[in-house]
PDB file of C-alpha atoms and ligand atoms in Angstrom:
ATOM      1  CA  UNK L   1     -15.185   2.323 -36.171  1.00  0.00           C
ATOM      2  CA  UNK L   2     -14.273  -1.342 -35.732  1.00  0.00           C
ATOM      3  CA  UNK L   3     -16.695  -3.355 -37.836  1.00  0.00           C
ATOM      4  CA  UNK L   4     -17.212  -2.450 -41.483  1.00  0.00           C
ATOM      5  CA  UNK L   5     -19.487  -5.280 -42.522  1.00  0.00           C
ATOM      6  CA  UNK L   6     -23.029  -4.234 -43.293  1.00  0.00           C
ATOM      7  CA  UNK L   7     -25.436  -4.724 -40.438  1.00  0.00           C
ATOM      8  CA  UNK L   8     -28.293  -7.113 -41.188  1.00  0.00           C
ATOM      9  CA  UNK L   9     -31.303  -7.573 -38.950  1.00  0.00           C
ATOM     10  CA  UNK L  10     -32.546 -11.075 -38.331  1.00  0.00           C
ATOM     11  CA  UNK L  11     -35.696  -9.840 -36.617  1.00  0.00           C
ATOM     12  CA  UNK L  12     -37.582  -6.560 -36.555  1.00  0.00           C
ATOM     13  CA  UNK L  13     -40.387  -6.452 -34.056  1.00  0.00           C
ATOM     14  CA  UNK L  14     -42.158  -4.158 -31.670  1.00  0.00           C
ATOM     15  CA  UNK L  15     -40.848  -4.406 -28.157  1.00  0.00           C
ATOM     16  CA  UNK L  16     -44.076  -2.847 -26.854  1.00  0.00           C
ATOM     17  CA  UNK L  17     -46.736  -0.386 -28.046  1.00  0.00           C
ATOM     18  CA  UNK L  18     -44.185   2.240 -28.957  1.00  0.00           C
ATOM     19  CA  UNK L  19     -40.725   0.870 -29.248  1.00  0.00           C
ATOM     20  CA  UNK L  20     -39.081  -0.955 -32.109  1.00  0.00           C
ATOM     21  CA  UNK L  21     -36.728  -3.821 -31.444  1.00  0.00           C
ATOM     22  CA  UNK L  22     -34.138  -5.113 -33.856  1.00  0.00           C
ATOM     23  CA  UNK L  23     -32.212  -8.287 -33.343  1.00  0.00           C
ATOM     24  CA  UNK L  24     -29.146  -8.199 -35.561  1.00  0.00           C
ATOM     25  CA  UNK L  25     -27.520 -11.166 -37.254  1.00  0.00           C
ATOM     26  CA  UNK L  26     -24.449 -10.694 -35.106  1.00  0.00           C
ATOM     27  CA  UNK L  27     -26.574 -11.207 -32.006  1.00  0.00           C
ATOM     28  CA  UNK L  28     -26.749  -7.574 -30.962  1.00  0.00           C
ATOM     29  CA  UNK L  29     -30.128  -6.278 -29.825  1.00  0.00           C
ATOM     30  CA  UNK L  30     -31.288  -2.699 -30.321  1.00  0.00           C
ATOM     31  CA  UNK L  31     -34.359  -1.152 -28.736  1.00  0.00           C
ATOM     32  CA  UNK L  32     -35.395   2.161 -30.244  1.00  0.00           C
ATOM     33  CA  UNK L  33     -37.850   4.311 -28.360  1.00  0.00           C
ATOM     34  CA  UNK L  34     -40.445   5.452 -30.929  1.00  0.00           C
ATOM     35  CA  UNK L  35     -39.999   9.153 -30.352  1.00  0.00           C
ATOM     36  CA  UNK L  36     -36.220   8.901 -30.513  1.00  0.00           C
ATOM     37  CA  UNK L  37     -36.491   7.207 -33.900  1.00  0.00           C
ATOM     38  CA  UNK L  38     -39.166   9.587 -35.177  1.00  0.00           C
ATOM     39  CA  UNK L  39     -36.950  12.561 -34.315  1.00  0.00           C
ATOM     40  CA  UNK L  40     -34.090  10.990 -36.284  1.00  0.00           C
ATOM     41  CA  UNK L  41     -36.248  10.655 -39.409  1.00  0.00           C
ATOM     42  CA  UNK L  42     -33.877  11.011 -42.379  1.00  0.00           C
ATOM     43  CA  UNK L  43     -36.440  12.144 -44.990  1.00  0.00           C
ATOM     44  CA  UNK L  44     -36.133  15.377 -46.976  1.00  0.00           C
ATOM     45  CA  UNK L  45     -38.943  16.919 -44.943  1.00  0.00           C
ATOM     46  CA  UNK L  46     -37.143  16.400 -41.656  1.00  0.00           C
ATOM     47  CA  UNK L  47     -33.559  17.039 -42.739  1.00  0.00           C
ATOM     48  CA  UNK L  48     -32.440  19.771 -45.128  1.00  0.00           C
ATOM     49  CA  UNK L  49     -31.000  17.969 -48.155  1.00  0.00           C
ATOM     50  CA  UNK L  50     -28.336  20.540 -48.835  1.00  0.00           C
ATOM     51  CA  UNK L  51     -27.014  21.397 -45.438  1.00  0.00           C
ATOM     52  CA  UNK L  52     -27.870  18.137 -43.690  1.00  0.00           C
ATOM     53  CA  UNK L  53     -29.351  20.265 -40.948  1.00  0.00           C
ATOM     54  CA  UNK L  54     -32.321  18.842 -39.060  1.00  0.00           C
ATOM     55  CA  UNK L  55     -35.421  20.950 -39.645  1.00  0.00           C
ATOM     56  CA  UNK L  56     -37.765  18.787 -37.618  1.00  0.00           C
ATOM     57  CA  UNK L  57     -38.300  20.245 -34.159  1.00  0.00           C
ATOM     58  CA  UNK L  58     -38.805  18.290 -30.956  1.00  0.00           C
ATOM     59  CA  UNK L  59     -42.131  19.976 -30.281  1.00  0.00           C
ATOM     60  CA  UNK L  60     -43.518  18.954 -33.677  1.00  0.00           C
ATOM     61  CA  UNK L  61     -43.468  15.310 -32.676  1.00  0.00           C
ATOM     62  CA  UNK L  62     -46.203  14.096 -30.321  1.00  0.00           C
ATOM     63  CA  UNK L  63     -44.989  12.637 -27.026  1.00  0.00           C
ATOM     64  CA  UNK L  64     -46.950   9.454 -27.648  1.00  0.00           C
ATOM     65  CA  UNK L  65     -45.860   8.935 -31.252  1.00  0.00           C
ATOM     66  CA  UNK L  66     -45.706   5.258 -32.209  1.00  0.00           C
ATOM     67  CA  UNK L  67     -45.105   3.212 -35.329  1.00  0.00           C
ATOM     68  CA  UNK L  68     -48.419   2.260 -36.943  1.00  0.00           C
ATOM     69  CA  UNK L  69     -46.684  -0.193 -39.234  1.00  0.00           C
ATOM     70  CA  UNK L  70     -43.307  -1.162 -40.580  1.00  0.00           C
ATOM     71  CA  UNK L  71     -42.444  -2.089 -44.127  1.00  0.00           C
ATOM     72  CA  UNK L  72     -39.227  -3.568 -45.430  1.00  0.00           C
ATOM     73  CA  UNK L  73     -37.648  -1.667 -48.305  1.00  0.00           C
ATOM     74  CA  UNK L  74     -35.662  -4.092 -50.409  1.00  0.00           C
ATOM     75  CA  UNK L  75     -32.938  -5.732 -48.382  1.00  0.00           C
ATOM     76  CA  UNK L  76     -31.442  -2.631 -46.971  1.00  0.00           C
ATOM     77  CA  UNK L  77     -33.966  -0.528 -45.138  1.00  0.00           C
ATOM     78  CA  UNK L  78     -37.221  -0.286 -43.291  1.00  0.00           C
ATOM     79  CA  UNK L  79     -39.904   2.320 -43.745  1.00  0.00           C
ATOM     80  CA  UNK L  80     -41.857   3.416 -40.713  1.00  0.00           C
ATOM     81  CA  UNK L  81     -45.460   4.578 -40.885  1.00  0.00           C
ATOM     82  CA  UNK L  82     -45.926   6.729 -37.814  1.00  0.00           C
ATOM     83  CA  UNK L  83     -49.238   7.322 -36.152  1.00  0.00           C
ATOM     84  CA  UNK L  84     -48.726  11.086 -36.533  1.00  0.00           C
ATOM     85  CA  UNK L  85     -49.272  10.581 -40.269  1.00  0.00           C
ATOM     86  CA  UNK L  86     -45.622  10.781 -41.280  1.00  0.00           C
ATOM     87  CA  UNK L  87     -44.238   7.983 -43.444  1.00  0.00           C
ATOM     88  CA  UNK L  88     -41.494   9.457 -45.603  1.00  0.00           C
ATOM     89  CA  UNK L  89     -38.615   8.185 -43.538  1.00  0.00           C
ATOM     90  CA  UNK L  90     -36.661   5.271 -44.895  1.00  0.00           C
ATOM     91  CA  UNK L  91     -34.245   4.036 -42.288  1.00  0.00           C
ATOM     92  CA  UNK L  92     -31.406   2.025 -43.745  1.00  0.00           C
ATOM     93  CA  UNK L  93     -30.067  -0.783 -41.603  1.00  0.00           C
ATOM     94  CA  UNK L  94     -26.694   0.932 -41.427  1.00  0.00           C
ATOM     95  CA  UNK L  95     -28.325   4.115 -40.212  1.00  0.00           C
ATOM     96  CA  UNK L  96     -30.338   2.182 -37.649  1.00  0.00           C
ATOM     97  CA  UNK L  97     -27.328   0.332 -36.382  1.00  0.00           C
ATOM     98  CA  UNK L  98     -25.532   3.648 -35.968  1.00  0.00           C
ATOM     99  CA  UNK L  99     -28.499   4.972 -34.026  1.00  0.00           C
ATOM    100  CA  UNK L 100     -28.576   2.083 -31.574  1.00  0.00           C
ATOM    101  CA  UNK L 101     -29.099   3.802 -28.238  1.00  0.00           C
ATOM    102  CA  UNK L 102     -27.610   1.065 -26.043  1.00  0.00           C
ATOM    103  CA  UNK L 103     -24.728   2.065 -23.814  1.00  0.00           C
ATOM    104  CA  UNK L 104     -22.290  -0.201 -25.635  1.00  0.00           C
ATOM    105  CA  UNK L 105     -22.932   1.465 -28.999  1.00  0.00           C
ATOM    106  CA  UNK L 106     -23.062   4.972 -27.586  1.00  0.00           C
ATOM    107  CA  UNK L 107     -19.586   4.535 -26.148  1.00  0.00           C
ATOM    108  CA  UNK L 108     -18.077   3.317 -29.418  1.00  0.00           C
ATOM    109  CA  UNK L 109     -19.767   6.131 -31.381  1.00  0.00           C
ATOM    110  CA  UNK L 110     -18.269   8.785 -29.150  1.00  0.00           C
ATOM    111  CA  UNK L 111     -14.733   8.012 -30.218  1.00  0.00           C
TER     112      UNK L 111
HETATM  113 ZN1   ZN M 201     -39.333  12.682 -42.037  1.00  0.00          ZN
HETATM  114 ZN1   ZN M 202     -26.272  -1.252 -29.421  1.00  0.00          ZN
END
């Protein structure tokens, strides 16, 4: 687990048409492919509240899904409006940092 301080983004941008890029205050950079992030949507419609089981299926998400817009939620999260019409997902910064798909983060999360 290593670092327990809360992750804070210094920049949230689009890295291209589909992907979201976050530059963190600690200098780390995360690039999230849109579909990867859409499939991880934490809202009650995509994850069963009681069991924590994911109810969203891969084939329900279009291959070319992309963020239509991003909105900051307070100082702790970002809400993504997807071009498939879904916008219930509020991704906290901690959640996003945990999801970072870079090889460095994937290794430390496998411990
Ligand atoms: Zn959702
Ligand atoms: Zn990373």
